[in-house]
Every structure is written in C-alpha cells, then in structure tokens.
CSV table of C-alpha atoms and ligand atoms in Angstrom, one decimal:
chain,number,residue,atom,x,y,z
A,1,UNK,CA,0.6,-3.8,-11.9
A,2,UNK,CA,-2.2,-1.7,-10.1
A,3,UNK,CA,-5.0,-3.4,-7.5
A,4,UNK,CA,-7.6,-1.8,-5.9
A,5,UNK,CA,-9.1,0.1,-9.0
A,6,UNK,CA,-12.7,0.9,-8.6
A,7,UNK,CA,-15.0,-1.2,-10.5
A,8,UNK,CA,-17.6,-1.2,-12.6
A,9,UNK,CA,-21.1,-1.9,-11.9
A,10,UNK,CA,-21.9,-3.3,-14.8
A,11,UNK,CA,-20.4,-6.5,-17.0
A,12,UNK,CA,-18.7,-5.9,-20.2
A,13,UNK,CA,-20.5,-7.0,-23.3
A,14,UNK,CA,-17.8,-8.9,-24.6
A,15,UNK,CA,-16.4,-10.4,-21.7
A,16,UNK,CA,-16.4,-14.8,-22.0
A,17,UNK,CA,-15.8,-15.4,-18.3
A,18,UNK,CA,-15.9,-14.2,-15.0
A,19,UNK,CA,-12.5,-13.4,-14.2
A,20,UNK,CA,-11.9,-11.3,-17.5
A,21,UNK,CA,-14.8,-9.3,-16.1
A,22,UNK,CA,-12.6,-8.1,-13.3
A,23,UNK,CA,-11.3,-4.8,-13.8
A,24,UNK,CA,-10.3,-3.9,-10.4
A,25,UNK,CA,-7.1,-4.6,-11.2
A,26,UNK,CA,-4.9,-3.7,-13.8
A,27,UNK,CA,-1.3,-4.8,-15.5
A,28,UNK,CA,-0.2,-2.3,-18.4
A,29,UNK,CA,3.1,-3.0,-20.5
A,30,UNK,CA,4.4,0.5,-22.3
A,31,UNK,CA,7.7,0.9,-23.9
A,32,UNK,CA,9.5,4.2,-23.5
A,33,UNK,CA,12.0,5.6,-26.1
A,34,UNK,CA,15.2,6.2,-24.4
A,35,UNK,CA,17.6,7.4,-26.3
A,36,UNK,CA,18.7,8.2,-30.3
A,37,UNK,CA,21.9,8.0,-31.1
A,38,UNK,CA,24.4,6.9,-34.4
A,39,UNK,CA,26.9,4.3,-34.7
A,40,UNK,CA,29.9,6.1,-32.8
A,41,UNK,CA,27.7,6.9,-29.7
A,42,UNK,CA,26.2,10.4,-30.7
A,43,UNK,CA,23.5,11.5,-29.3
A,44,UNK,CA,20.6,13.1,-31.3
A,45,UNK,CA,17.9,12.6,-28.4
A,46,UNK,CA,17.7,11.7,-25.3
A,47,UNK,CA,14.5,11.2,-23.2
A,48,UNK,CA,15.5,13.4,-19.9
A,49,UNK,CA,12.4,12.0,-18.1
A,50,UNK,CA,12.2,8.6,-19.0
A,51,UNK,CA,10.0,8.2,-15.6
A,52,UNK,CA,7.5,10.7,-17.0
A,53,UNK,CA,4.1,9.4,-18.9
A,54,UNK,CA,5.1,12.1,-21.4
A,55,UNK,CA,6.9,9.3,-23.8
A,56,UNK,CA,5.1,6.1,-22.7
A,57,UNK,CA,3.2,4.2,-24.7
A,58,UNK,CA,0.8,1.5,-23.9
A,59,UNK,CA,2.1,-1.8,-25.7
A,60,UNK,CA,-0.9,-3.7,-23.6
A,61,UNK,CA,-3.5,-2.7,-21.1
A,62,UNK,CA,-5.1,-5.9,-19.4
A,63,UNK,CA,-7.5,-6.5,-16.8
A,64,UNK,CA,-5.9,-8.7,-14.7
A,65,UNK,CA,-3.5,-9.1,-11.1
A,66,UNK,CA,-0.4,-8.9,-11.2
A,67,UNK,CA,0.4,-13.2,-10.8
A,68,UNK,CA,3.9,-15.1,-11.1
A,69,UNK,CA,2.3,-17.1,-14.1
A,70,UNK,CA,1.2,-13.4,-15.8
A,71,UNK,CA,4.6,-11.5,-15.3
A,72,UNK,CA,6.4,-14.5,-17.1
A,73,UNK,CA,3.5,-14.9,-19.6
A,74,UNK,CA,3.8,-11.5,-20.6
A,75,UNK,CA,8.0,-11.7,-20.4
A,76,UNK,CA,7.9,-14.9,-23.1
A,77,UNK,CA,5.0,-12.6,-25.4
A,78,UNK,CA,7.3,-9.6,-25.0
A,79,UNK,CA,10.8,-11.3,-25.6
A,80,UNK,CA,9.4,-13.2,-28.9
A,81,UNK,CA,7.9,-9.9,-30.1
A,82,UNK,CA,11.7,-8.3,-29.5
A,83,UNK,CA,13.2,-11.1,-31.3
A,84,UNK,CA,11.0,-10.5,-34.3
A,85,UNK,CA,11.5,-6.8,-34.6
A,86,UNK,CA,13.1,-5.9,-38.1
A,87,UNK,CA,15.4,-2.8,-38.7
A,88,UNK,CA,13.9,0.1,-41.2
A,89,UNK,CA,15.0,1.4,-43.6
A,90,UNK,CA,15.2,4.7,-45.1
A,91,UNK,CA,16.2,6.1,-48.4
A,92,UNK,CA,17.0,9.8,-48.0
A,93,UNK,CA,16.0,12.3,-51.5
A,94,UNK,CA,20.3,12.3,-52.5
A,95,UNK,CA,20.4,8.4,-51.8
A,96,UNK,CA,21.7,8.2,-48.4
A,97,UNK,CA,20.3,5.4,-46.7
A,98,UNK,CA,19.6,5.5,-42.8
A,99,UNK,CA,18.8,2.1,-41.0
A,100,UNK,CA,17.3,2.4,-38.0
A,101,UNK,CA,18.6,-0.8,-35.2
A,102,UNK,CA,16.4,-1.3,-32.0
A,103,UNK,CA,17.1,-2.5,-28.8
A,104,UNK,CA,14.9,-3.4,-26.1
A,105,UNK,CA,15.1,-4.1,-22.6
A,106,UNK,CA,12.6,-4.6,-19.7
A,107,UNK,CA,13.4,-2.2,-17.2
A,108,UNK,CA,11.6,-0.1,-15.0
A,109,UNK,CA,9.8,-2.5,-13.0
A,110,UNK,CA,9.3,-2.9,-9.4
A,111,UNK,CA,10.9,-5.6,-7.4
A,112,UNK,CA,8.4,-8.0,-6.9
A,113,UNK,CA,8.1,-8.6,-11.0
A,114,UNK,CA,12.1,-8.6,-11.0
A,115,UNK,CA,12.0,-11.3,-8.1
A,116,UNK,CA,9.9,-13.1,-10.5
A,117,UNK,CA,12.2,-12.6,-13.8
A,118,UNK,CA,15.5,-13.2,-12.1
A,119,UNK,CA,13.8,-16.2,-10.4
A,120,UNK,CA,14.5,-15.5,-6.4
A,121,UNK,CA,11.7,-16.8,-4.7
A,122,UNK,CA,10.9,-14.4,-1.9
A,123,UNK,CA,10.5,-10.7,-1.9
A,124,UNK,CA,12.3,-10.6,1.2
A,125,UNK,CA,15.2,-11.7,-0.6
A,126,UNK,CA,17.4,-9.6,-3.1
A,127,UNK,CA,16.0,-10.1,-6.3
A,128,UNK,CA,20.0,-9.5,-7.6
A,129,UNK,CA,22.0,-11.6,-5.9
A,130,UNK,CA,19.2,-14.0,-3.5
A,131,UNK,CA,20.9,-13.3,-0.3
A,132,UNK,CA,18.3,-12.9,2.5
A,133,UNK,CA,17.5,-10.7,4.9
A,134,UNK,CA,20.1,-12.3,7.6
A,135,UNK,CA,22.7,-11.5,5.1
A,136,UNK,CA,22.1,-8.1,4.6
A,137,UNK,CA,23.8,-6.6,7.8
A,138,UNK,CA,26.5,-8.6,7.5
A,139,UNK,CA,29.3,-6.5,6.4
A,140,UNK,CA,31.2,-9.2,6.0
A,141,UNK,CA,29.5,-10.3,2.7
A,142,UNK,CA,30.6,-7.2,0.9
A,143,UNK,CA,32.4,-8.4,-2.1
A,144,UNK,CA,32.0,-12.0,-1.6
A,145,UNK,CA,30.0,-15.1,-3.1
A,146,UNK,CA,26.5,-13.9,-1.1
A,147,UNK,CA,26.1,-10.3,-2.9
A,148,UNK,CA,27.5,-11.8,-6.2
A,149,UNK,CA,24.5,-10.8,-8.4
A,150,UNK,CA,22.7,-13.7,-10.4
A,151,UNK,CA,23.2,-14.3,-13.8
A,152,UNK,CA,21.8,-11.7,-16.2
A,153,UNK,CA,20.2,-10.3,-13.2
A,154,UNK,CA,21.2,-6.4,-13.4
A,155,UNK,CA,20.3,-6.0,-17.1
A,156,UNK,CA,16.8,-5.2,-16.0
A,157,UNK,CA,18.3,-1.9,-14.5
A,158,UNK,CA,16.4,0.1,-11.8
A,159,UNK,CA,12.8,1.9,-11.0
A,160,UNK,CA,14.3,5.3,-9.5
A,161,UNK,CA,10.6,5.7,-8.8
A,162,UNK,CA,10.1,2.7,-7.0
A,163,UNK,CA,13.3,3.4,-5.2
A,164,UNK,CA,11.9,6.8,-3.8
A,165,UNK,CA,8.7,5.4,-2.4
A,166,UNK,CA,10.9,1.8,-0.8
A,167,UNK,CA,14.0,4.2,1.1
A,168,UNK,CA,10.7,6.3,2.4
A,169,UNK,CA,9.3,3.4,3.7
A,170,UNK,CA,12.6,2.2,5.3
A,171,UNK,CA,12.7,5.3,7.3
A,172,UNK,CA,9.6,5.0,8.1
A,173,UNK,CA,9.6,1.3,9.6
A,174,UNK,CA,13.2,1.9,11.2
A,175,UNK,CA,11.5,5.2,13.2
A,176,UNK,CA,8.5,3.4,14.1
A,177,UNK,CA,10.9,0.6,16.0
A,178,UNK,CA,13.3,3.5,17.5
A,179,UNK,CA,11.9,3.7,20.9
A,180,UNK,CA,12.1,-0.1,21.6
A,181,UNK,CA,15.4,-0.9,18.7
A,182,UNK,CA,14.2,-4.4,17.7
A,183,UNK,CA,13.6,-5.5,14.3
A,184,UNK,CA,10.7,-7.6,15.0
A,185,UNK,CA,7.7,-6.4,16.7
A,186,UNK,CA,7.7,-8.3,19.9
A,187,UNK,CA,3.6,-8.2,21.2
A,188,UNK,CA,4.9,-6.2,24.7
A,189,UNK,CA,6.1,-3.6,21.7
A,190,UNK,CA,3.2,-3.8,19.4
A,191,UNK,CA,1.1,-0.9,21.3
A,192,UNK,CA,4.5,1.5,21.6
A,193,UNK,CA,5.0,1.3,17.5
A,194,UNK,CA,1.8,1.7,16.6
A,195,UNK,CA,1.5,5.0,19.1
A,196,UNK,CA,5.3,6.2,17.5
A,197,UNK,CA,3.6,5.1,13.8
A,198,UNK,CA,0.4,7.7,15.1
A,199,UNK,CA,2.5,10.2,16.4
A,200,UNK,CA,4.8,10.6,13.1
A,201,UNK,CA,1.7,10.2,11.0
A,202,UNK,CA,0.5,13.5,13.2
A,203,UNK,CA,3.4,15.4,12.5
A,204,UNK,CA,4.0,14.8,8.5
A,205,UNK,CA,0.2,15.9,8.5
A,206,UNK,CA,1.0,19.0,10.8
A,207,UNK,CA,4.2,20.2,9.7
A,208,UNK,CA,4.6,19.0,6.1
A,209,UNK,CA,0.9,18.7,4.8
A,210,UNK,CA,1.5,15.4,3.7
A,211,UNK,CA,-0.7,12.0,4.3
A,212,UNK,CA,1.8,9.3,5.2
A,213,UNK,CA,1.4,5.5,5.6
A,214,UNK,CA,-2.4,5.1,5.0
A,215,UNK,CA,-3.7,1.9,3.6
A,216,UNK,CA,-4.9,3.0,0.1
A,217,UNK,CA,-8.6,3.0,-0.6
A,218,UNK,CA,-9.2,-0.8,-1.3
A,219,UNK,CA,-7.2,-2.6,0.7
A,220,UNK,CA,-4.2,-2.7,-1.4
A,221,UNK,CA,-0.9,-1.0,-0.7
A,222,UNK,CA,-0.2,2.8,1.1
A,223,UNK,CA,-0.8,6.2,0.6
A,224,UNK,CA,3.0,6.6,-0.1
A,225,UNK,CA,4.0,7.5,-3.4
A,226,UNK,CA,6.4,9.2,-5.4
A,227,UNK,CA,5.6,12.7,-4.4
A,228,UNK,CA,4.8,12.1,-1.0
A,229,UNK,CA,8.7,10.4,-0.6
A,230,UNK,CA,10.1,13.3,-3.0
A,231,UNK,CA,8.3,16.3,-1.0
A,232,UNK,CA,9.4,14.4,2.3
A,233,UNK,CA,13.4,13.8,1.4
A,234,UNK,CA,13.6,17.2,0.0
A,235,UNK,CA,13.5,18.7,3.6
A,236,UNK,CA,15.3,16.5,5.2
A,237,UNK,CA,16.1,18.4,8.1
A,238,UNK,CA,12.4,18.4,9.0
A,239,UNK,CA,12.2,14.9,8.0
A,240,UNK,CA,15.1,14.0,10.2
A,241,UNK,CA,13.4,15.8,13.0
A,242,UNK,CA,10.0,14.3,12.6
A,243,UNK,CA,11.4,10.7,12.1
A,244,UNK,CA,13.7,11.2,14.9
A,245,UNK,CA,16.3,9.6,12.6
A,246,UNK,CA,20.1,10.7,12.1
A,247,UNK,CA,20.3,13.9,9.4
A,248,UNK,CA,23.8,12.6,7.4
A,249,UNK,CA,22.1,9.3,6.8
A,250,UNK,CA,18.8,10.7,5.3
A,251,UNK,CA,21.0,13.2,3.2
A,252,UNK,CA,22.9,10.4,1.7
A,253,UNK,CA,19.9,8.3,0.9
A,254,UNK,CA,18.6,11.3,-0.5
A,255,UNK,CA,21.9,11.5,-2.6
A,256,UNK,CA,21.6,8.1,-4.0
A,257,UNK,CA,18.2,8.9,-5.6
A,258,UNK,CA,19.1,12.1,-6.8
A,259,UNK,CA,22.1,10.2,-8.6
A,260,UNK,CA,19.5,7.4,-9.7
A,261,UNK,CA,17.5,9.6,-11.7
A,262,UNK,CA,20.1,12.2,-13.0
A,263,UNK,CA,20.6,12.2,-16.7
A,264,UNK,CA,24.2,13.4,-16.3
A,265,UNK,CA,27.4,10.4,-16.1
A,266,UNK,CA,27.9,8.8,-12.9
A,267,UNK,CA,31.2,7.9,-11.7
A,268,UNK,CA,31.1,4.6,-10.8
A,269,UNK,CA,33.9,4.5,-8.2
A,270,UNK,CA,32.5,7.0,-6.3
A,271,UNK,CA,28.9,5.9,-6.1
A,272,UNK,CA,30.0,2.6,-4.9
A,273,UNK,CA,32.5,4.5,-1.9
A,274,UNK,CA,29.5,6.2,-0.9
A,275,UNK,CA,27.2,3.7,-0.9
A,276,UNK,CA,29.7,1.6,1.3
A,277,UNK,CA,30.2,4.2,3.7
A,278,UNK,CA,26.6,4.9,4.0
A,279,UNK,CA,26.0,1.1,5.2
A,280,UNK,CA,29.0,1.3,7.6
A,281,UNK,CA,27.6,4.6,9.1
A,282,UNK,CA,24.1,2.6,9.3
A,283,UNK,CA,25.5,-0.3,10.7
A,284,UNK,CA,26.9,2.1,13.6
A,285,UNK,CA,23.7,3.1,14.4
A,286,UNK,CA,20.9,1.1,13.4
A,287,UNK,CA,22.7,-2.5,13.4
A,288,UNK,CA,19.2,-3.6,15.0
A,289,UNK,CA,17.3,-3.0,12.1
A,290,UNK,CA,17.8,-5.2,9.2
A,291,UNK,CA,18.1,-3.6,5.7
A,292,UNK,CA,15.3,-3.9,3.6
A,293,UNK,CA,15.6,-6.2,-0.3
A,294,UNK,CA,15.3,-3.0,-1.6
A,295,UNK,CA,17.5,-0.8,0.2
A,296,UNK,CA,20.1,-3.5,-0.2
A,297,UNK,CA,20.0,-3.7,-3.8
A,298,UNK,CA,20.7,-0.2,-4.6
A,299,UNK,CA,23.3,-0.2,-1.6
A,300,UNK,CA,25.4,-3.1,-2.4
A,301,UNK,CA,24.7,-3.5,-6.4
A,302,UNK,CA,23.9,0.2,-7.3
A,303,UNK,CA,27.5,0.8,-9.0
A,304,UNK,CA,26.9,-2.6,-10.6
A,305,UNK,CA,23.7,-0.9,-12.1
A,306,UNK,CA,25.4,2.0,-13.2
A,307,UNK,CA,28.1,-0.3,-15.1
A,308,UNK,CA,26.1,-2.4,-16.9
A,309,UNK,CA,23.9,0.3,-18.1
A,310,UNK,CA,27.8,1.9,-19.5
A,311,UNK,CA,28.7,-1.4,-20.7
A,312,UNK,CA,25.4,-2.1,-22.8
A,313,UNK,CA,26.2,1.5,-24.2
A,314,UNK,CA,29.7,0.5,-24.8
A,315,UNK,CA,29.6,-2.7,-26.0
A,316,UNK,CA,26.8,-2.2,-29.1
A,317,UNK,CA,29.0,0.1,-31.0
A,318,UNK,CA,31.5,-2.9,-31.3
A,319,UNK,CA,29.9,-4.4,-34.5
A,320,UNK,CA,27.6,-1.7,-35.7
A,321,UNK,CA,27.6,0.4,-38.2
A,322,UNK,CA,24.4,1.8,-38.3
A,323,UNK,CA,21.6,4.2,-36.7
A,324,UNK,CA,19.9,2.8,-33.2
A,325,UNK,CA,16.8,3.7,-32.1
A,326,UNK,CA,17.1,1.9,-28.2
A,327,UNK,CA,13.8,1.7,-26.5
B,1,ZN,ZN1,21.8,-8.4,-3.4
C-alpha cells in the first residue's frame, strides 16, 4: 500500500462512485519469481534480488487504502486464484516431457498487512507471536509460551526492505529519548526530544547529505526509506557518532540485515546466538527503551524465519517428482 499519491484533477471517465475516483492512494499486488529449480533441489535460477522491481510483475494495481477489510479481500482473491493454478506441461522435440509445479506464497509484505493476515490486533504487538510491547524486554520470555509464534504465522517470511527502514527508525526514536532515558515522552521532556530530534536531523543533513525523519509530502509516513537507512548503516561509525548511540550495537543490527538479504545459506544456530546476544547487550544499555514489534520479530523469531524458509525448501522434494517453478 502507498498514501499520499498526488491526484488528479480531473474524474475518470469510467469511474461509478466517488471513492473509486480516489487515486491518492494506491494498493498493488505483484508476484516475483523466486527461484527454478528440479525435483532433487537443483537450481537452474535464482532471482539474486528478489527486492528489486526488475522481476516484479503487477498481478493488480487498485486505487484504493490500504483497509483491514482490503488486505483480507485481496488474501481470499489471491489464495482461490493459487488454488486453481494448474501445472504445464511440455513436450520436448525427442519426447521428454517437463511439467512445470508452482508454488506461491505471500511474502514480502510489511507488518501492518501481516498483523492483519496472522490476525494480532495491534501493530504494537508482534504480528508472530502477539506478545506486546511490555513483553518485549523481558528476557525472561525467551523460549517460553509468550514468543511462541502463532500458527502458520512465519510462512509469510520477511520484507528485508521493510526491515532496513523499521531498525533505522528504532535508532532514531531511542537517540531522540537519550538525554532524558524514558520511553515515553513525559510533557517536561517533550521540548528536549524534539531539540535532540532537530539537532540529529542537522547533522545527517551536514555530515551525511541525507534528509532524515521528514513527514512525506501529504501527510502520510517519513522521508525514510530504503536508501536513506542503507546509506546511513553503511557508515556506522558516523552514524554511531551522530546518533550518539553505542557502535557494536549498530554493527550488529547492521549484520542482521545484511544476513536478511544475502542470497548465500544462513546458519541457523548462529543467527539465533547473535541475535540473543545482541538483545542482552541492548538490554545492558538501553533497558529503558522498549523494543519496537519490529525489531522484536527479527530478534527473537529471525532464525525461526530462516528455518521455515529451509524447511519449505526441504520438505516439497518429499513427494515430487517433477520440475517447480516457486513464485
Ligand atoms: Zn514475537
């Protein structure tokens, strides 16, 4: 979903009511081809930048906001279309035949439409496992009942885009808080944030060249994005500096997203140890601060990410003995 488009001045012709003459926002639907591969796992393609427009294609474009009620419309449209999808077929010249399997799964989406799928009713909340933001700091919970992810829940997999632009912003709401350490904005603190939030802004502008934190042009969202949190992380020396935040724990962040959108294998294991010792070295220094839904969900059920994505690769060579085309 996208809001604050520019609109048009005038009507469109074929437009029956009011609303469908809005186009200032937009919701688009594209399916990306992810990988080729045969029955024992071999890889003839791979998209290498499945984030990239470069294989996206539109399945719908609609003028509309991004609503509860549209996210599962679309989800029901989408999942009877899947269901419905027939293998092809193809006879080679010396007789071989190659059938072609396909497997679809809705991924890449940000976290408030996977609030909405996995049914967790805040986005405050994890949209994985529900636990809200009290929970989160609470070491404790590691491993127990509250992080236990929901049903079905990590099959939608992760936005490594979305997760660049969300740890950004964490950094950026934990610095503007530093000089008073409270994660609520009492009113006697209101005026010393919103200088700190100025005096950051002045120095990403100064000694990076980059606009940070803006409200967008039409009132909805910021001028953070992907390049702005990329450019920023990739010196994070300077960005520890500016943010006056603690260098290991913007290098590990930083490690996490590089990880996120590698094509190479991920050891499991190991992404989960350092995603655990990243929140204990948090936690023993920013304990005031609680983590946001989204930094949670990568922290605690990142690994869980990674497995599921291994296990759907594992587990759909079990019966097949064909050629799969997953999307
Ligand atoms: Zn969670």
């Amino acid at each position: 979903g996208s809001t604050g488009q520019s609109s048009y001045k005038q009507g469109y012709a074929n437009s029956s009511s009011a609303s469908s003459n809005d186009d200032a926002s937009l919701f688009v639907t594209t399916m990306i081809p992810l990988v080729l591969e045969n029955k024992n796992g071999i890889e003839y393609w791979r998209n290498t930048t499945p984030q990239s427009t470069r294989f996206c294609r539109p399945v719908r474009i609609l003028f509309a906001k991004e609503t509860k009620a549209l996210i599962e419309s679309e989800r029901a449209v989408l999942s009877s279309e899947v269901s419905n999808l027939k293998n092809v077929s193809i006879v080679l010249q010396n007789g071989h035949m190659i059938e072609v399997v396909f497997e679809l799964y809705l991924t890449i989406i940000d976290g408030k439409v996977l609030s909405v799928l996995n049914g967790v009713a805040s986005s405050m909340c994890c949209p994985i496992c529900g636990a809200k933001p009290n929970d989160f700091n609470n070491l404790d919970n590691i491993n127990k009942d509250v992080f236990q992810p929901r049903q079905g829940a990590l099959l939608h997999g992760v936005s490594p885009l979305h997760c660049w632009i969300r740890f950004f912003e964490f950094l950026l709401h934990l610095a503007y808080r530093i000089p008073f350490k409270s994660w609520q904005i009492k009113s006697e603190f209101k005026l010393v944030a919103a200088e700190q939030k100025k005096l950051i802004q002045a120095r990403f502008w100064k000694e990076m060249g980059l606009r940070v934190d803006y409200p967008a042009p039409g009132g909805s969202g910021t001028s953070n994005d992907g390049n702005t949190a990329r450019r920023a992380f990739s010196n994070y020396k300077l960005l520890s500096s500016i943010l006056t935040i603690d260098e290991k724990l913007i290098v590990d962040l930083r490690t996490i997203l590089i990880a996120f959108g590698s094509q190479l294998p991920i050891d499991h294991d190991k992404f989960q140890e350092h995603c655990h010792q990243l929140i204990y070295h948090y936690m023993s220094l920013y304990s005031w601060f609680k983590l946001p839904a989204s930094v949670h969900k990568i922290l605690i059920h990142g690994a869980d990410l990674f497995r599921v994505v291994h296990w759907l690769h594992e587990s759909r060579y079990e019966n097949e003995n064909r050629y799969q085309l997953l999307l």
